[in-house]
C-alpha cells in the first residue's frame, strides 16, 4: 500500500537532511549533551567520594539534559519556521507554489512538519545519551515518554507561532523577530500577568482594606500558565523529581488554590490547551496564505 506524503514536506525534508550543516549541528548538539552528562555524573558520584549510588543525583542530570533540549526547541523551532513562507516570498517562488493543486492548509502543514522534523531529529538523536540515566535508576520509562510528548506538543505549539508570523510578514528577519516575540509573550508575558495581578491585590489589601481582613484570592490567574510551555515543563519535572506541585505553591502565594482536578491533571490539560491553540494558529496561517486573500490585500 503506497503511503501518500505531503509533497512540500517531502521536498523540504530531503533538502534539509542532505545538508552537511545539519549533520554538523547534530554532532555538536549531542557532543554538548554528552559533555554535560559526563560532567554531571562526575560531580554527583565522584566529587564527594560517595560510597553509595545517589538516584536523586541521576534524576537531576536527566532533568538538566531535558532542560537543554527544551531550550533548544524554544530557539530553533521559531528560527526554522519563521523563514518557511517568508523565504518563499523572498525567492519569489510562493506564487508558483500557490498555483499548484496544493491547498494553503497542505502548504502550511508541509512547511511546519519539515521544520519541526529537524528539531525532533535532534531530540531523537540524543536519546542514547539521555538513556544513560536508565542504567543508574531514579528515572522511569513513563518520565521519558512524558518528556517526549511534551517536546512534540511544544514544538508544534511554538512552530505554529512561527508559521503565522511567516505568512503575515513578507521578510524572513522580521518574521523571525515576530515569532521570538510571540514565544516571549507566552513564556514571560503570562508570568508578568500573574505578577501584576499579585501587585494589584497587594495594593488593594493595604491601601483600601487598611491591612484588615484577608488578602483577595487571585489564584485564578495561575490558569494562564496552562499555555506556558516553560512552566508546564517545570511542573512536570518538579512532580517527577521532588514530588512537589509547582502550581500548588504558586497558588498558595496568591492566597488560594487551583481546583484539584486541574492540579492533578495539569500536564494533560496544558497539552490539550496548547494543541487547541496550535490548530487555531495554523488555521489563521492558512487563511492569510490564501491567494484570494492576497489579491484583496493588494
GROMACS .gro file of C-alpha atoms in nm:
model
  298
    1UNK     CA    1   0.000   0.000   0.000
    2UNK     CA    2   0.151   0.330  -0.110
    3UNK     CA    3   0.182   0.597   0.158
    4UNK     CA    4   0.099   0.948   0.041
    5UNK     CA    5   0.338   1.210   0.176
    6UNK     CA    6   0.278   1.583   0.170
    7UNK     CA    7   0.479   1.698  -0.137
    8UNK     CA    8   0.602   2.014   0.035
    9UNK     CA    9   0.717   1.811   0.334
   10UNK     CA   10   0.889   1.553   0.113
   11UNK     CA   11   1.079   1.816  -0.083
   12UNK     CA   12   1.182   2.024   0.218
   13UNK     CA   13   1.293   1.730   0.430
   14UNK     CA   14   1.512   1.588   0.152
   15UNK     CA   15   1.688   1.921   0.104
   16UNK     CA   16   1.748   1.971   0.475
   17UNK     CA   17   1.858   1.618   0.560
   18UNK     CA   18   2.116   1.616   0.280
   19UNK     CA   19   2.275   1.931   0.418
   20UNK     CA   20   2.621   1.889   0.570
   21UNK     CA   21   2.547   2.182   0.801
   22UNK     CA   22   2.262   1.993   0.966
   23UNK     CA   23   2.484   1.688   1.022
   24UNK     CA   24   2.736   1.914   1.197
   25UNK     CA   25   2.457   2.062   1.412
   26UNK     CA   26   2.350   1.711   1.523
   27UNK     CA   27   2.711   1.623   1.608
   28UNK     CA   28   2.773   1.941   1.808
   29UNK     CA   29   2.438   1.917   1.987
   30UNK     CA   30   2.499   1.560   2.101
   31UNK     CA   31   2.859   1.641   2.190
   32UNK     CA   32   2.738   1.919   2.416
   33UNK     CA   33   2.480   1.692   2.583
   34UNK     CA   34   2.742   1.419   2.625
   35UNK     CA   35   2.983   1.657   2.797
   36UNK     CA   36   2.705   1.780   3.027
   37UNK     CA   37   2.602   1.423   3.113
   38UNK     CA   38   2.957   1.308   3.188
   39UNK     CA   39   3.028   1.620   3.393
   40UNK     CA   40   2.703   1.577   3.584
   41UNK     CA   41   2.774   1.215   3.672
   42UNK     CA   42   3.127   1.306   3.777
   43UNK     CA   43   3.003   1.580   4.008
   44UNK     CA   44   2.718   1.372   4.151
   45UNK     CA   45   2.905   1.049   4.217
   46UNK     CA   46   3.280   1.113   4.245
   47UNK     CA   47   3.335   1.463   4.378
   48UNK     CA   48   3.238   1.371   4.736
   49UNK     CA   49   3.352   1.008   4.706
   50UNK     CA   50   3.008   0.878   4.795
   51UNK     CA   51   3.011   0.504   4.876
   52UNK     CA   52   2.652   0.473   4.750
   53UNK     CA   53   2.459   0.544   4.432
   54UNK     CA   54   2.262   0.867   4.454
   55UNK     CA   55   1.948   0.806   4.247
   56UNK     CA   56   1.824   1.161   4.302
   57UNK     CA   57   2.152   1.282   4.151
   58UNK     CA   58   2.087   1.075   3.839
   59UNK     CA   59   1.740   1.227   3.813
   60UNK     CA   60   1.887   1.577   3.837
   61UNK     CA   61   2.124   1.501   3.549
   62UNK     CA   62   1.826   1.377   3.347
   63UNK     CA   63   1.633   1.698   3.409
   64UNK     CA   64   1.934   1.911   3.320
   65UNK     CA   65   1.956   1.728   2.987
   66UNK     CA   66   1.589   1.766   2.903
   67UNK     CA   67   1.603   2.132   3.005
   68UNK     CA   68   1.880   2.182   2.749
   69UNK     CA   69   1.663   2.018   2.486
   70UNK     CA   70   1.362   2.232   2.575
   71UNK     CA   71   1.578   2.544   2.540
   72UNK     CA   72   1.699   2.419   2.201
   73UNK     CA   73   1.338   2.372   2.088
   74UNK     CA   74   1.240   2.720   2.210
   75UNK     CA   75   1.511   2.882   1.996
   76UNK     CA   76   1.543   2.650   1.695
   77UNK     CA   77   1.176   2.598   1.606
   78UNK     CA   78   1.098   2.972   1.557
   79UNK     CA   79   1.419   3.009   1.357
   80UNK     CA   80   1.324   2.722   1.125
   81UNK     CA   81   0.955   2.803   1.082
   82UNK     CA   82   0.974   3.183   1.057
   83UNK     CA   83   1.154   3.170   0.724
   84UNK     CA   84   0.949   2.891   0.569
   85UNK     CA   85   0.683   3.101   0.392
   86UNK     CA   86   0.863   3.436   0.411
   87UNK     CA   87   1.164   3.272   0.246
   88UNK     CA   88   0.946   3.160  -0.044
   89UNK     CA   89   0.830   3.519  -0.087
   90UNK     CA   90   1.188   3.647  -0.088
   91UNK     CA   91   1.285   3.390  -0.352
   92UNK     CA   92   0.969   3.481  -0.546
   93UNK     CA   93   0.858   3.116  -0.556
   94UNK     CA   94   0.550   3.147  -0.336
   95UNK     CA   95   0.321   3.244  -0.625
   96UNK     CA   96   0.430   2.935  -0.816
   97UNK     CA   97   0.364   2.719  -0.511
   98UNK     CA   98   0.016   2.869  -0.471
   99UNK     CA   99  -0.074   2.787  -0.833
  100UNK     CA  100  -0.032   2.414  -0.771
  101UNK     CA  101  -0.313   2.182  -0.664
  102UNK     CA  102  -0.190   2.202  -0.304
  103UNK     CA  103  -0.424   2.383  -0.067
  104UNK     CA  104  -0.289   2.652   0.168
  105UNK     CA  105  -0.351   2.410   0.457
  106UNK     CA  106  -0.125   2.147   0.298
  107UNK     CA  107   0.145   2.404   0.222
  108UNK     CA  108   0.142   2.530   0.582
  109UNK     CA  109   0.147   2.178   0.728
  110UNK     CA  110   0.423   2.067   0.492
  111UNK     CA  111   0.642   2.361   0.584
  112UNK     CA  112   0.569   2.317   0.956
  113UNK     CA  113   0.635   1.942   0.958
  114UNK     CA  114   0.962   1.980   0.768
  115UNK     CA  115   1.087   2.244   1.013
  116UNK     CA  116   0.977   2.055   1.324
  117UNK     CA  117   1.118   1.727   1.191
  118UNK     CA  118   1.465   1.878   1.201
  119UNK     CA  119   1.428   1.968   1.567
  120UNK     CA  120   1.270   1.635   1.658
  121UNK     CA  121   1.554   1.458   1.481
  122UNK     CA  122   1.793   1.638   1.714
  123UNK     CA  123   1.589   1.521   2.014
  124UNK     CA  124   1.566   1.160   1.893
  125UNK     CA  125   1.939   1.150   1.816
  126UNK     CA  126   2.009   1.246   2.178
  127UNK     CA  127   1.801   0.962   2.328
  128UNK     CA  128   2.104   0.729   2.367
  129UNK     CA  129   2.273   0.992   2.583
  130UNK     CA  130   1.960   1.052   2.789
  131UNK     CA  131   1.910   0.676   2.826
  132UNK     CA  132   2.237   0.651   3.020
  133UNK     CA  133   2.034   0.764   3.320
  134UNK     CA  134   1.827   0.445   3.299
  135UNK     CA  135   2.136   0.236   3.370
  136UNK     CA  136   2.158   0.403   3.710
  137UNK     CA  137   1.794   0.445   3.801
  138UNK     CA  138   1.592   0.725   3.951
  139UNK     CA  139   1.404   0.787   3.626
  140UNK     CA  140   1.133   0.565   3.479
  141UNK     CA  141   1.018   0.500   3.125
  142UNK     CA  142   0.698   0.692   3.199
  143UNK     CA  143   0.905   1.005   3.268
  144UNK     CA  144   1.080   0.971   2.932
  145UNK     CA  145   0.752   0.918   2.745
  146UNK     CA  146   0.602   1.224   2.915
  147UNK     CA  147   0.906   1.428   2.818
  148UNK     CA  148   0.884   1.317   2.453
  149UNK     CA  149   0.513   1.406   2.443
  150UNK     CA  150   0.590   1.750   2.588
  151UNK     CA  151   0.864   1.807   2.329
  152UNK     CA  152   0.629   1.709   2.046
  153UNK     CA  153   0.339   1.931   2.157
  154UNK     CA  154   0.562   2.227   2.244
  155UNK     CA  155   0.737   2.202   1.906
  156UNK     CA  156   0.406   2.223   1.720
  157UNK     CA  157   0.282   2.498   1.952
  158UNK     CA  158   0.585   2.720   1.902
  159UNK     CA  159   0.610   2.622   1.536
  160UNK     CA  160   0.255   2.741   1.471
  161UNK     CA  161   0.354   3.084   1.606
  162UNK     CA  162   0.644   3.095   1.362
  163UNK     CA  163   0.420   2.988   1.073
  164UNK     CA  164   0.170   3.264   1.149
  165UNK     CA  165   0.447   3.524   1.155
  166UNK     CA  166   0.592   3.381   0.833
  167UNK     CA  167   0.261   3.404   0.646
  168UNK     CA  168   0.171   3.753   0.768
  169UNK     CA  169   0.512   3.917   0.722
  170UNK     CA  170   0.697   3.931   0.391
  171UNK     CA  171   1.059   3.915   0.508
  172UNK     CA  172   1.240   3.639   0.697
  173UNK     CA  173   1.414   3.855   0.956
  174UNK     CA  174   1.100   4.043   1.070
  175UNK     CA  175   0.911   3.711   1.077
  176UNK     CA  176   1.181   3.555   1.295
  177UNK     CA  177   1.179   3.852   1.532
  178UNK     CA  178   0.799   3.842   1.549
  179UNK     CA  179   0.795   3.469   1.625
  180UNK     CA  180   1.051   3.518   1.902
  181UNK     CA  181   0.836   3.796   2.047
  182UNK     CA  182   0.534   3.564   2.038
  183UNK     CA  183   0.726   3.299   2.228
  184UNK     CA  184   0.839   3.555   2.485
  185UNK     CA  185   0.482   3.679   2.530
  186UNK     CA  186   0.362   3.326   2.601
  187UNK     CA  187   0.653   3.227   2.828
  188UNK     CA  188   0.723   3.559   3.002
  189UNK     CA  189   0.404   3.755   2.943
  190UNK     CA  190   0.189   3.503   3.132
  191UNK     CA  191   0.422   3.529   3.430
  192UNK     CA  192   0.401   3.910   3.415
  193UNK     CA  193   0.020   3.886   3.418
  194UNK     CA  194   0.037   3.688   3.741
  195UNK     CA  195   0.288   3.932   3.891
  196UNK     CA  196   0.075   4.235   3.804
  197UNK     CA  197  -0.234   4.062   3.945
  198UNK     CA  198  -0.049   3.990   4.269
  199UNK     CA  199   0.073   4.351   4.300
  200UNK     CA  200  -0.276   4.491   4.239
  201UNK     CA  201  -0.418   4.257   4.503
  202UNK     CA  202  -0.149   4.367   4.749
  203UNK     CA  203  -0.220   4.735   4.684
  204UNK     CA  204  -0.592   4.676   4.731
  205UNK     CA  205  -0.529   4.487   5.054
  206UNK     CA  206  -0.305   4.750   5.215
  207UNK     CA  207  -0.447   5.075   5.071
  208UNK     CA  208  -0.821   5.012   5.060
  209UNK     CA  209  -0.871   4.747   5.327
  210UNK     CA  210  -0.617   4.901   5.564
  211UNK     CA  211  -0.448   4.562   5.605
  212UNK     CA  212  -0.767   4.435   5.771
  213UNK     CA  213  -0.923   4.111   5.657
  214UNK     CA  214  -0.798   3.856   5.412
  215UNK     CA  215  -0.600   3.940   5.103
  216UNK     CA  216  -0.810   3.871   4.790
  217UNK     CA  217  -0.774   3.527   4.636
  218UNK     CA  218  -0.619   3.580   4.293
  219UNK     CA  219  -0.501   3.224   4.239
  220UNK     CA  220  -0.728   3.203   3.934
  221UNK     CA  221  -0.460   3.398   3.746
  222UNK     CA  222  -0.247   3.083   3.756
  223UNK     CA  223  -0.465   2.931   3.486
  224UNK     CA  224  -0.294   3.146   3.220
  225UNK     CA  225   0.013   2.929   3.276
  226UNK     CA  226  -0.165   2.640   3.107
  227UNK     CA  227  -0.042   2.786   2.776
  228UNK     CA  228   0.309   2.848   2.911
  229UNK     CA  229   0.530   2.560   2.788
  230UNK     CA  230   0.817   2.651   3.021
  231UNK     CA  231   0.601   2.634   3.332
  232UNK     CA  232   0.447   2.308   3.214
  233UNK     CA  233   0.794   2.155   3.193
  234UNK     CA  234   0.880   2.295   3.538
  235UNK     CA  235   0.560   2.146   3.681
  236UNK     CA  236   0.638   1.813   3.514
  237UNK     CA  237   0.997   1.794   3.638
  238UNK     CA  238   0.913   1.900   3.994
  239UNK     CA  239   0.645   1.635   4.018
  240UNK     CA  240   0.880   1.368   3.882
  241UNK     CA  241   1.193   1.468   4.071
  242UNK     CA  242   1.068   1.608   4.402
  243UNK     CA  243   0.700   1.502   4.410
  244UNK     CA  244   0.615   1.870   4.456
  245UNK     CA  245   0.349   2.065   4.268
  246UNK     CA  246   0.478   2.400   4.141
  247UNK     CA  247   0.127   2.521   4.064
  248UNK     CA  248   0.014   2.444   4.419
  249UNK     CA  249   0.299   2.650   4.566
  250UNK     CA  250   0.231   2.939   4.329
  251UNK     CA  251  -0.142   2.935   4.404
  252UNK     CA  252  -0.060   2.943   4.776
  253UNK     CA  253   0.141   3.261   4.726
  254UNK     CA  254  -0.164   3.410   4.556
  255UNK     CA  255  -0.371   3.329   4.865
  256UNK     CA  256  -0.569   3.044   4.716
  257UNK     CA  257  -0.552   2.717   4.528
  258UNK     CA  258  -0.640   2.581   4.188
  259UNK     CA  259  -0.915   2.319   4.159
  260UNK     CA  260  -0.792   1.971   4.249
  261UNK     CA  261  -0.886   1.831   3.909
  262UNK     CA  262  -0.676   2.092   3.727
  263UNK     CA  263  -0.380   2.049   3.962
  264UNK     CA  264  -0.385   1.669   3.933
  265UNK     CA  265  -0.415   1.681   3.554
  266UNK     CA  266  -0.214   1.997   3.485
  267UNK     CA  267   0.015   1.834   3.229
  268UNK     CA  268  -0.272   1.681   3.030
  269UNK     CA  269  -0.483   1.997   3.034
  270UNK     CA  270  -0.183   2.209   2.936
  271UNK     CA  271  -0.102   1.980   2.643
  272UNK     CA  272  -0.464   1.988   2.521
  273UNK     CA  273  -0.475   2.369   2.556
  274UNK     CA  274  -0.159   2.409   2.351
  275UNK     CA  275  -0.288   2.170   2.084
  276UNK     CA  276  -0.611   2.371   2.052
  277UNK     CA  277  -0.418   2.699   2.016
  278UNK     CA  278  -0.186   2.532   1.764
  279UNK     CA  279  -0.482   2.432   1.546
  280UNK     CA  280  -0.623   2.788   1.563
  281UNK     CA  281  -0.289   2.945   1.467
  282UNK     CA  282  -0.242   2.703   1.176
  283UNK     CA  283  -0.593   2.782   1.051
  284UNK     CA  284  -0.507   3.152   1.067
  285UNK     CA  285  -0.182   3.088   0.879
  286UNK     CA  286  -0.367   2.906   0.601
  287UNK     CA  287  -0.622   3.189   0.585
  288UNK     CA  288  -0.353   3.455   0.537
  289UNK     CA  289  -0.182   3.237   0.276
  290UNK     CA  290  -0.489   3.200   0.052
  291UNK     CA  291  -0.431   3.363  -0.291
  292UNK     CA  292  -0.773   3.529  -0.289
  293UNK     CA  293  -0.683   3.691   0.044
  294UNK     CA  294  -0.357   3.823  -0.101
  295UNK     CA  295  -0.541   3.970  -0.401
  296UNK     CA  296  -0.783   4.157  -0.177
  297UNK     CA  297  -0.496   4.293   0.029
  298UNK     CA  298  -0.326   4.428  -0.281
   0.00000   0.00000   0.00000
